[in-house]
PDB file of C-alpha atoms in Angstrom:
ATOM      1  CA  MET A   1     -52.356 -29.538 211.054  1.00 50.00           C
ATOM      2  CA  ASN A   2     -49.342 -27.483 209.833  1.00 54.00           C
ATOM      3  CA  LEU A   3     -48.419 -24.043 211.139  1.00 51.00           C
ATOM      4  CA  PRO A   4     -49.265 -22.061 207.966  1.00 51.00           C
ATOM      5  CA  SER A   5     -52.801 -23.497 207.990  1.00 50.00           C
ATOM      6  CA  LEU A   6     -53.269 -22.695 211.663  1.00 49.00           C
ATOM      7  CA  ALA A   7     -51.950 -19.183 211.137  1.00 52.00           C
ATOM      8  CA  ALA A   8     -54.233 -18.639 208.185  1.00 52.00           C
ATOM      9  CA  CYS A   9     -57.154 -19.621 210.361  1.00 58.00           C
ATOM     10  CA  GLY A  10     -56.207 -17.095 212.998  1.00 55.00           C
ATOM     11  CA  LEU A  11     -55.220 -19.783 215.511  1.00 51.00           C
ATOM     12  CA  LEU A  12     -51.555 -18.778 215.531  1.00 51.00           C
ATOM     13  CA  LEU A  13     -50.082 -15.324 215.275  1.00 49.00           C
ATOM     14  CA  LEU A  14     -47.021 -15.965 213.121  1.00 48.00           C
ATOM     15  CA  PRO A  15     -45.485 -13.776 210.386  1.00 50.00           C
ATOM     16  CA  LEU A  16     -45.558 -16.637 207.913  1.00 48.00           C
ATOM     17  CA  ALA A  17     -46.795 -14.960 204.767  1.00 50.00           C
ATOM     18  CA  PRO A  18     -48.299 -11.691 203.500  1.00 55.00           C
ATOM     19  CA  PRO A  19     -52.096 -11.389 203.740  1.00 56.00           C
ATOM     20  CA  ALA A  20     -54.099 -12.986 200.972  1.00 53.00           C
ATOM     21  CA  ALA A  21     -55.582 -10.784 198.275  1.00 56.00           C
ATOM     22  CA  ALA A  22     -59.100  -9.503 198.817  1.00 55.00           C
ATOM     23  CA  GLY A  23     -61.680 -12.063 197.917  1.00 56.00           C
ATOM     24  CA  ALA A  24     -59.227 -14.956 198.003  1.00 56.00           C
ATOM     25  CA  SER A  25     -60.492 -18.191 199.521  1.00 53.00           C
ATOM     26  CA  PRO A  26     -58.857 -19.399 202.753  1.00 55.00           C
ATOM     27  CA  PRO A  27     -56.789 -22.563 202.647  1.00 61.00           C
ATOM     28  CA  ALA A  28     -58.865 -25.709 202.352  1.00 59.00           C
ATOM     29  CA  THR A  29     -57.564 -26.834 205.712  1.00 79.00           C
ATOM     30  CA  CYS A  30     -58.846 -23.732 207.543  1.00 84.00           C
ATOM     31  CA  ALA A  31     -62.305 -25.046 208.253  1.00 82.00           C
ATOM     32  CA  ALA A  32     -60.857 -28.315 209.491  1.00 81.00           C
ATOM     33  CA  ALA A  33     -58.434 -26.502 211.816  1.00 83.00           C
ATOM     34  CA  GLN A  34     -61.228 -24.381 213.253  1.00 84.00           C
ATOM     35  CA  GLU A  35     -63.344 -27.466 213.740  1.00 82.00           C
ATOM     36  CA  ASP A  36     -60.501 -29.239 215.530  1.00 80.00           C
ATOM     37  CA  ALA A  37     -60.051 -26.247 217.844  1.00 84.00           C
ATOM     38  CA  LYS A  38     -63.762 -26.151 218.642  1.00 85.00           C
ATOM     39  CA  LYS A  39     -63.806 -29.876 219.324  1.00 86.00           C
ATOM     40  CA  ALA A  40     -60.743 -29.645 221.602  1.00 85.00           C
ATOM     41  CA  LYS A  41     -62.373 -26.855 223.611  1.00 88.00           C
ATOM     42  CA  LYS A  42     -65.620 -28.774 223.805  1.00 89.00           C
ATOM     43  CA  ASP A  43     -63.760 -31.848 225.051  1.00 89.00           C
ATOM     44  CA  ARG A  44     -61.874 -29.818 227.685  1.00 92.00           C
ATOM     45  CA  ASP A  45     -65.081 -28.200 228.884  1.00 93.00           C
ATOM     46  CA  ALA A  46     -66.834 -31.569 229.061  1.00 95.00           C
ATOM     47  CA  GLU A  47     -63.934 -33.055 231.022  1.00 95.00           C
ATOM     48  CA  ALA A  48     -64.008 -30.096 233.392  1.00 96.00           C
ATOM     49  CA  LYS A  49     -67.768 -30.361 233.866  1.00 97.00           C
ATOM     50  CA  ALA A  50     -67.432 -34.036 234.755  1.00 96.00           C
ATOM     51  CA  ALA A  51     -64.608 -33.235 237.185  1.00 97.00           C
ATOM     52  CA  VAL A  52     -66.654 -30.520 238.892  1.00 97.00           C
ATOM     53  CA  GLY A  53     -69.526 -32.961 239.310  1.00 97.00           C
ATOM     54  CA  ALA A  54     -67.203 -35.587 240.742  1.00 97.00           C
ATOM     55  CA  ILE A  55     -65.658 -33.105 243.193  1.00 98.00           C
ATOM     56  CA  ARG A  56     -69.053 -31.899 244.393  1.00 97.00           C
ATOM     57  CA  LYS A  57     -70.211 -35.452 244.926  1.00 97.00           C
ATOM     58  CA  GLY A  58     -66.952 -36.540 246.555  1.00 97.00           C
ATOM     59  CA  MET A  59     -66.854 -33.590 248.923  1.00 98.00           C
ATOM     60  CA  ARG A  60     -70.155 -34.748 250.410  1.00 97.00           C
ATOM     61  CA  GLU A  61     -68.497 -37.952 251.607  1.00 98.00           C
ATOM     62  CA  LYS A  62     -68.034 -38.282 255.366  1.00 97.00           C
ATOM     63  CA  GLU A  63     -64.690 -40.026 255.063  1.00 98.00           C
ATOM     64  CA  VAL A  64     -61.791 -37.593 254.974  1.00 98.00           C
ATOM     65  CA  ASN A  65     -59.743 -39.814 252.664  1.00 97.00           C
ATOM     66  CA  ALA A  66     -62.612 -39.957 250.170  1.00 98.00           C
ATOM     67  CA  ARG A  67     -62.722 -36.169 250.025  1.00 98.00           C
ATOM     68  CA  ARG A  68     -58.956 -35.980 249.651  1.00 98.00           C
ATOM     69  CA  ALA A  69     -58.991 -38.597 246.894  1.00 98.00           C
ATOM     70  CA  VAL A  70     -61.492 -36.752 244.726  1.00 98.00           C
ATOM     71  CA  LEU A  71     -59.405 -33.591 244.965  1.00 98.00           C
ATOM     72  CA  LEU A  72     -56.240 -35.430 243.987  1.00 98.00           C
ATOM     73  CA  GLU A  73     -57.992 -36.992 241.001  1.00 97.00           C
ATOM     74  CA  SER A  74     -58.735 -33.535 239.610  1.00 96.00           C
ATOM     75  CA  ALA A  75     -55.147 -32.254 239.748  1.00 96.00           C
ATOM     76  CA  GLU A  76     -54.421 -32.747 236.048  1.00 95.00           C
ATOM     77  CA  ILE A  77     -57.575 -30.987 234.835  1.00 96.00           C
ATOM     78  CA  VAL A  78     -56.370 -27.374 234.834  1.00 97.00           C
ATOM     79  CA  HIS A  79     -59.581 -25.536 234.062  1.00 97.00           C
ATOM     80  CA  PRO A  80     -61.052 -22.421 235.736  1.00 97.00           C
ATOM     81  CA  THR A  81     -64.223 -24.196 236.848  1.00 98.00           C
ATOM     82  CA  VAL A  82     -62.275 -27.097 238.367  1.00 98.00           C
ATOM     83  CA  ILE A  83     -59.881 -24.728 240.110  1.00 98.00           C
ATOM     84  CA  ALA A  84     -62.826 -22.844 241.608  1.00 98.00           C
ATOM     85  CA  GLU A  85     -64.283 -26.080 242.931  1.00 98.00           C
ATOM     86  CA  VAL A  86     -60.994 -27.229 244.451  1.00 98.00           C
ATOM     87  CA  ALA A  87     -60.592 -23.826 246.092  1.00 98.00           C
ATOM     88  CA  LYS A  88     -63.899 -24.340 247.925  1.00 98.00           C
ATOM     89  CA  ALA A  89     -62.252 -27.240 249.757  1.00 98.00           C
ATOM     90  CA  LEU A  90     -60.003 -24.722 251.514  1.00 98.00           C
ATOM     91  CA  ASP A  91     -62.956 -24.191 253.862  1.00 97.00           C
ATOM     92  CA  ASP A  92     -63.342 -27.894 254.664  1.00 98.00           C
ATOM     93  CA  GLU A  93     -63.583 -28.812 258.350  1.00 97.00           C
ATOM     94  CA  SER A  94     -60.683 -31.257 258.002  1.00 98.00           C
ATOM     95  CA  VAL A  95     -57.176 -29.806 258.058  1.00 97.00           C
ATOM     96  CA  SER A  96     -55.863 -32.703 255.949  1.00 98.00           C
ATOM     97  CA  VAL A  97     -58.472 -31.948 253.260  1.00 98.00           C
ATOM     98  CA  ARG A  98     -57.491 -28.294 253.320  1.00 98.00           C
ATOM     99  CA  ARG A  99     -53.824 -29.223 252.906  1.00 98.00           C
ATOM    100  CA  THR A 100     -54.703 -31.507 250.016  1.00 98.00           C
ATOM    101  CA  ALA A 101     -56.614 -28.672 248.358  1.00 98.00           C
ATOM    102  CA  LEU A 102     -53.551 -26.447 248.751  1.00 98.00           C
ATOM    103  CA  ASP A 103     -51.317 -29.120 247.222  1.00 98.00           C
ATOM    104  CA  VAL A 104     -53.673 -29.619 244.267  1.00 98.00           C
ATOM    105  CA  LEU A 105     -53.944 -25.895 243.600  1.00 98.00           C
ATOM    106  CA  GLY A 106     -50.165 -25.750 243.562  1.00 98.00           C
ATOM    107  CA  LEU A 107     -50.050 -28.437 240.885  1.00 97.00           C
ATOM    108  CA  MET A 108     -52.652 -26.578 238.795  1.00 98.00           C
ATOM    109  CA  ARG A 109     -50.440 -23.872 237.343  1.00 97.00           C
ATOM    110  CA  HIS A 110     -52.938 -21.147 236.475  1.00 97.00           C
ATOM    111  CA  GLU A 111     -53.549 -17.536 237.472  1.00 97.00           C
ATOM    112  CA  ARG A 112     -56.768 -18.532 239.237  1.00 98.00           C
ATOM    113  CA  SER A 113     -54.931 -21.080 241.330  1.00 98.00           C
ATOM    114  CA  LEU A 114     -52.404 -18.444 242.313  1.00 98.00           C
ATOM    115  CA  LYS A 115     -55.129 -15.965 243.275  1.00 98.00           C
ATOM    116  CA  ALA A 116     -56.865 -18.598 245.408  1.00 98.00           C
ATOM    117  CA  LEU A 117     -53.611 -19.417 247.202  1.00 98.00           C
ATOM    118  CA  GLN A 118     -52.715 -15.788 247.773  1.00 97.00           C
ATOM    119  CA  ALA A 119     -56.212 -15.063 249.087  1.00 97.00           C
ATOM    120  CA  TYR A 120     -55.932 -17.982 251.509  1.00 98.00           C
ATOM    121  CA  ALA A 121     -52.580 -16.692 252.756  1.00 97.00           C
ATOM    122  CA  ARG A 122     -54.090 -13.275 253.503  1.00 96.00           C
ATOM    123  CA  LYS A 123     -57.281 -14.633 255.045  1.00 96.00           C
ATOM    124  CA  GLU A 124     -55.685 -17.257 257.300  1.00 97.00           C
ATOM    125  CA  GLN A 125     -52.663 -15.424 258.651  1.00 94.00           C
ATOM    126  CA  ARG A 126     -53.456 -16.109 262.298  1.00 94.00           C
ATOM    127  CA  ALA A 127     -54.291 -19.775 261.762  1.00 95.00           C
ATOM    128  CA  LEU A 128     -51.204 -20.313 259.628  1.00 96.00           C
ATOM    129  CA  ALA A 129     -48.983 -18.872 262.349  1.00 94.00           C
ATOM    130  CA  LYS A 130     -49.993 -21.829 264.528  1.00 95.00           C
ATOM    131  CA  ASP A 131     -49.937 -24.538 261.849  1.00 97.00           C
ATOM    132  CA  VAL A 132     -46.526 -25.417 260.449  1.00 97.00           C
ATOM    133  CA  ASP A 133     -47.623 -28.199 258.078  1.00 97.00           C
ATOM    134  CA  THR A 134     -50.387 -26.146 256.461  1.00 98.00           C
ATOM    135  CA  SER A 135     -48.048 -23.183 256.122  1.00 98.00           C
ATOM    136  CA  VAL A 136     -45.471 -25.320 254.342  1.00 98.00           C
ATOM    137  CA  SER A 137     -48.129 -26.731 251.986  1.00 98.00           C
ATOM    138  CA  LEU A 138     -49.345 -23.227 251.195  1.00 98.00           C
ATOM    139  CA  TYR A 139     -45.952 -21.666 250.503  1.00 98.00           C
ATOM    140  CA  LYS A 140     -44.789 -24.646 248.483  1.00 98.00           C
ATOM    141  CA  SER A 141     -47.922 -24.429 246.334  1.00 98.00           C
ATOM    142  CA  ILE A 142     -47.453 -20.709 245.785  1.00 98.00           C
ATOM    143  CA  GLY A 143     -43.865 -21.444 244.770  1.00 98.00           C
ATOM    144  CA  ARG A 144     -44.994 -24.015 242.235  1.00 97.00           C
ATOM    145  CA  GLN A 145     -46.992 -21.340 240.432  1.00 97.00           C
ATOM    146  CA  ARG A 146     -43.654 -19.727 239.498  1.00 96.00           C
ATOM    147  CA  ASP A 147     -45.053 -16.224 239.429  1.00 96.00           C
ATOM    148  CA  ALA A 148     -42.792 -13.332 240.374  1.00 93.00           C
ATOM    149  CA  SER A 149     -45.743 -11.417 241.820  1.00 94.00           C
ATOM    150  CA  SER A 150     -45.578 -13.714 244.872  1.00 96.00           C
ATOM    151  CA  VAL A 151     -41.966 -13.005 245.768  1.00 97.00           C
ATOM    152  CA  LYS A 152     -42.608  -9.955 247.931  1.00 96.00           C
ATOM    153  CA  MET A 153     -45.291 -11.741 249.956  1.00 96.00           C
ATOM    154  CA  LEU A 154     -43.179 -14.876 250.370  1.00 97.00           C
ATOM    155  CA  LEU A 155     -40.127 -12.998 251.618  1.00 97.00           C
ATOM    156  CA  LYS A 156     -41.821 -10.438 253.847  1.00 95.00           C
ATOM    157  CA  ARG A 157     -40.276 -11.127 257.277  1.00 95.00           C
ATOM    158  CA  ALA A 158     -39.490 -14.666 256.096  1.00 97.00           C
ATOM    159  CA  LEU A 159     -36.131 -14.715 257.871  1.00 96.00           C
ATOM    160  CA  ASP A 160     -37.845 -13.747 261.112  1.00 95.00           C
ATOM    161  CA  GLU A 161     -39.845 -16.982 261.139  1.00 95.00           C
ATOM    162  CA  GLU A 162     -38.764 -19.006 264.156  1.00 91.00           C
ATOM    163  CA  THR A 163     -39.790 -22.359 262.684  1.00 96.00           C
ATOM    164  CA  PHE A 164     -37.181 -23.723 260.287  1.00 96.00           C
ATOM    165  CA  GLU A 165     -39.713 -25.568 258.111  1.00 97.00           C
ATOM    166  CA  VAL A 166     -41.803 -22.451 257.481  1.00 98.00           C
ATOM    167  CA  ARG A 167     -38.772 -20.248 256.965  1.00 97.00           C
ATOM    168  CA  ARG A 168     -37.346 -22.701 254.447  1.00 98.00           C
ATOM    169  CA  ALA A 169     -40.666 -23.066 252.622  1.00 98.00           C
ATOM    170  CA  ARG A 170     -41.008 -19.321 252.161  1.00 98.00           C
ATOM    171  CA  VAL A 171     -37.440 -18.757 250.988  1.00 98.00           C
ATOM    172  CA  TRP A 172     -37.379 -21.799 248.727  1.00 98.00           C
ATOM    173  CA  ALA A 173     -40.749 -20.927 247.225  1.00 98.00           C
ATOM    174  CA  ALA A 174     -39.436 -17.483 246.339  1.00 98.00           C
ATOM    175  CA  ALA A 175     -36.253 -18.982 244.873  1.00 98.00           C
ATOM    176  CA  TYR A 176     -38.278 -21.460 242.804  1.00 97.00           C
ATOM    177  CA  GLN A 177     -39.393 -18.526 240.622  1.00 93.00           C
ATOM    178  CA  ARG A 178     -35.800 -18.056 239.402  1.00 96.00           C
ATOM    179  CA  SER A 179     -36.570 -14.399 238.757  1.00 96.00           C
ATOM    180  CA  PRO A 180     -34.513 -11.229 239.291  1.00 96.00           C
ATOM    181  CA  GLU A 181     -37.093 -10.238 241.901  1.00 96.00           C
ATOM    182  CA  ALA A 182     -36.425 -13.463 243.814  1.00 97.00           C
ATOM    183  CA  LEU A 183     -32.648 -13.118 243.813  1.00 98.00           C
ATOM    184  CA  GLU A 184     -32.683  -9.465 244.799  1.00 97.00           C
ATOM    185  CA  GLY A 185     -35.426 -10.066 247.361  1.00 97.00           C
ATOM    186  CA  ILE A 186     -33.512 -12.826 249.143  1.00 98.00           C
ATOM    187  CA  LEU A 187     -30.276 -10.848 249.235  1.00 98.00           C
ATOM    188  CA  ASP A 188     -32.055  -7.713 250.425  1.00 97.00           C
ATOM    189  CA  ALA A 189     -33.666  -9.735 253.213  1.00 97.00           C
ATOM    190  CA  MET A 190     -30.200 -10.956 254.176  1.00 97.00           C
ATOM    191  CA  LYS A 191     -28.923  -7.375 254.398  1.00 96.00           C
ATOM    192  CA  LYS A 192     -31.690  -6.505 256.847  1.00 94.00           C
ATOM    193  CA  THR A 193     -30.942  -9.464 259.143  1.00 95.00           C
ATOM    194  CA  ASP A 194     -28.410  -9.207 261.935  1.00 93.00           C
ATOM    195  CA  THR A 195     -25.191 -11.159 261.482  1.00 93.00           C
ATOM    196  CA  ARG A 196     -25.781 -13.674 264.262  1.00 93.00           C
ATOM    197  CA  ARG A 197     -29.271 -14.608 263.090  1.00 93.00           C
ATOM    198  CA  LEU A 198     -28.216 -14.672 259.458  1.00 95.00           C
ATOM    199  CA  LYS A 199     -25.503 -17.227 260.197  1.00 94.00           C
ATOM    200  CA  GLY A 200     -28.173 -19.624 261.439  1.00 93.00           C
ATOM    201  CA  ARG A 201     -30.270 -19.051 258.328  1.00 96.00           C
ATOM    202  CA  MET A 202     -27.702 -20.044 255.706  1.00 97.00           C
ATOM    203  CA  ARG A 203     -28.724 -23.705 255.576  1.00 94.00           C
ATOM    204  CA  GLU A 204     -31.963 -22.673 253.862  1.00 96.00           C
ATOM    205  CA  LEU A 205     -30.596 -19.586 252.099  1.00 98.00           C
ATOM    206  CA  ARG A 206     -27.605 -21.143 250.366  1.00 98.00           C
ATOM    207  CA  PRO A 207     -29.455 -23.747 248.228  1.00 98.00           C
ATOM    208  CA  ALA A 208     -32.089 -21.132 247.371  1.00 98.00           C
ATOM    209  CA  LEU A 209     -29.422 -18.685 246.212  1.00 98.00           C
ATOM    210  CA  ILE A 210     -27.653 -21.370 244.185  1.00 98.00           C
ATOM    211  CA  HIS A 211     -30.901 -22.345 242.466  1.00 98.00           C
ATOM    212  CA  VAL A 212     -31.679 -18.773 241.455  1.00 97.00           C
ATOM    213  CA  SER A 213     -28.216 -17.523 240.556  1.00 97.00           C
ATOM    214  CA  GLY A 214     -26.452 -20.615 239.276  1.00 97.00           C
ATOM    215  CA  VAL A 215     -23.378 -19.751 241.376  1.00 97.00           C
ATOM    216  CA  ASP A 216     -22.235 -20.811 244.830  1.00 97.00           C
ATOM    217  CA  GLN A 217     -20.558 -18.341 247.167  1.00 97.00           C
ATOM    218  CA  GLY A 218     -20.455 -20.797 250.050  1.00 97.00           C
ATOM    219  CA  ALA A 219     -21.956 -20.844 253.535  1.00 96.00           C
ATOM    220  CA  ASP A 220     -20.677 -17.428 254.567  1.00 97.00           C
ATOM    221  CA  ALA A 221     -23.427 -14.835 254.105  1.00 97.00           C
ATOM    222  CA  SER A 222     -20.909 -12.009 253.798  1.00 96.00           C
ATOM    223  CA  GLN A 223     -19.410 -13.632 250.682  1.00 97.00           C
ATOM    224  CA  TRP A 224     -22.814 -13.626 249.010  1.00 98.00           C
ATOM    225  CA  LEU A 225     -23.395  -9.982 249.888  1.00 97.00           C
ATOM    226  CA  VAL A 226     -19.972  -8.948 248.582  1.00 97.00           C
ATOM    227  CA  TRP A 227     -20.558 -10.906 245.378  1.00 98.00           C
ATOM    228  CA  TRP A 228     -23.930  -9.223 244.898  1.00 97.00           C
ATOM    229  CA  SER A 229     -22.588  -5.721 245.495  1.00 97.00           C
ATOM    230  CA  GLU A 230     -19.955  -6.356 242.811  1.00 97.00           C
ATOM    231  CA  ASN A 231     -22.260  -7.999 240.259  1.00 97.00           C
ATOM    232  CA  ARG A 232     -25.727  -6.590 240.872  1.00 95.00           C
ATOM    233  CA  LYS A 233     -25.792  -4.199 237.923  1.00 94.00           C
ATOM    234  CA  THR A 234     -24.675  -6.702 235.282  1.00 96.00           C
ATOM    235  CA  PHE A 235     -25.748 -10.105 236.579  1.00 97.00           C
ATOM    236  CA  GLU A 236     -28.219 -12.113 234.528  1.00 96.00           C
ATOM    237  CA  ILE A 237     -29.907 -15.259 235.789  1.00 96.00           C
ATOM    238  CA  PRO A 238     -28.905 -18.296 233.700  1.00 96.00           C
ATOM    239  CA  THR A 239     -31.676 -19.813 231.620  1.00 95.00           C
ATOM    240  CA  ASP A 240     -31.244 -23.319 233.014  1.00 95.00           C
ATOM    241  CA  PRO A 241     -31.317 -24.009 236.750  1.00 94.00           C
ATOM    242  CA  PRO A 242     -28.112 -25.517 238.133  1.00 95.00           C
ATOM    243  CA  LYS A 243     -27.777 -28.846 239.849  1.00 94.00           C
ATOM    244  CA  ILE A 244     -27.455 -28.125 243.545  1.00 96.00           C
ATOM    245  CA  PRO A 245     -24.620 -30.304 244.890  1.00 94.00           C
ATOM    246  CA  GLY A 246     -24.499 -32.828 247.710  1.00 95.00           C
ATOM    247  CA  ASP A 247     -26.956 -33.092 250.551  1.00 96.00           C
ATOM    248  CA  MET A 248     -28.306 -29.622 249.784  1.00 96.00           C
ATOM    249  CA  GLY A 249     -29.395 -30.781 246.377  1.00 96.00           C
ATOM    250  CA  GLU A 250     -30.937 -33.946 247.745  1.00 96.00           C
ATOM    251  CA  LEU A 251     -32.997 -31.951 250.253  1.00 96.00           C
ATOM    252  CA  TRP A 252     -34.047 -29.481 247.560  1.00 97.00           C
ATOM    253  CA  ARG A 253     -35.192 -32.220 245.164  1.00 96.00           C
ATOM    254  CA  ARG A 254     -37.004 -34.043 247.945  1.00 96.00           C
ATOM    255  CA  PHE A 255     -38.775 -30.851 249.022  1.00 97.00           C
ATOM    256  CA  TRP A 256     -40.107 -30.272 245.519  1.00 96.00           C
ATOM    257  CA  GLY A 257     -40.790 -33.930 244.785  1.00 93.00           C
ATOM    258  CA  GLU A 258     -38.300 -33.958 241.925  1.00 82.00           C
ATOM    259  CA  GLU A 259     -36.732 -37.256 242.929  1.00 62.00           C
ATOM    260  CA  ARG A 260     -40.112 -38.953 242.444  1.00 50.00           C
ATOM    261  CA  GLU A 261     -40.270 -37.640 238.884  1.00 46.00           C
ATOM    262  CA  TYR A 262     -36.749 -38.981 238.280  1.00 41.00           C
ATOM    263  CA  GLU A 263     -37.761 -42.402 239.581  1.00 45.00           C
ATOM    264  CA  ARG A 264     -40.851 -42.431 237.337  1.00 46.00           C
ATOM    265  CA  ARG A 265     -38.733 -41.609 234.280  1.00 43.00           C
ATOM    266  CA  LYS A 266     -36.246 -44.306 235.257  1.00 44.00           C
ATOM    267  CA  LYS A 267     -38.973 -46.925 235.620  1.00 49.00           C
ATOM    268  CA  ARG A 268     -40.508 -45.971 232.295  1.00 46.00           C
ATOM    269  CA  GLY A 269     -37.082 -46.388 230.725  1.00 47.00           C
ATOM    270  CA  ASP A 270     -36.687 -49.835 232.268  1.00 47.00           C
ATOM    271  CA  ARG A 271     -40.056 -50.900 230.890  1.00 42.00           C
ATOM    272  CA  GLY A 272     -39.001 -49.850 227.424  1.00 42.00           C
ATOM    273  CA  ARG A 273     -36.007 -52.183 227.334  1.00 38.00           C
TER     274      ARG A 273
END
């Protein structure tokens, strides 16, 4: 279906042509386009309904791995009803099931996923303070939503976290947004941290700052702060994220699972030869 036909049917808002004269018949393809849209929605809803049924059935299984598996199988069906069902698994008795639910919600990029993750962060503050692995899963999943509204929550006292893994997850999740709020938030947090503590935080801060800004001011926090004071008013975040060099980049890609995506693309390429 071409764009003019879709626009004429009201399915795309594009300034393609002036409105048709009163009483003029719509393009012959309009009815077909509307029918295709209805069918696509019907198919998505049917797929979601089946997924919800499968999750409900699977979550009644006694085996933890069975419950985890059914959640993982739903990850590609980004639909409000499926998201709501996955979110229910955040109350499962098994911590590994709860972590899987967090991971799946992170992969489902949708405002309802983000709300569920943010609500969990608020509700489980005390439990999260004692559970490093679940905290990392949560913050990573919030980061994957790439929504600037999460930056403030992610960075609030993030540099005061004593556990490196949690501190890194919060800072990197904020940086993953690649938003002005993320860059300014990280640098402002650095300003509020004493020099001695800040020096020990640069191993997680530097790759985050590089990812957001596209520049590298090195491992000295003071150099970053000087650079920001000189460029804050005019700096614009580059459209494309940079390649983080060396071991920093390897750790960053591993954290986000990007090296697995690279390997999948490579294998697909090999099969095509």
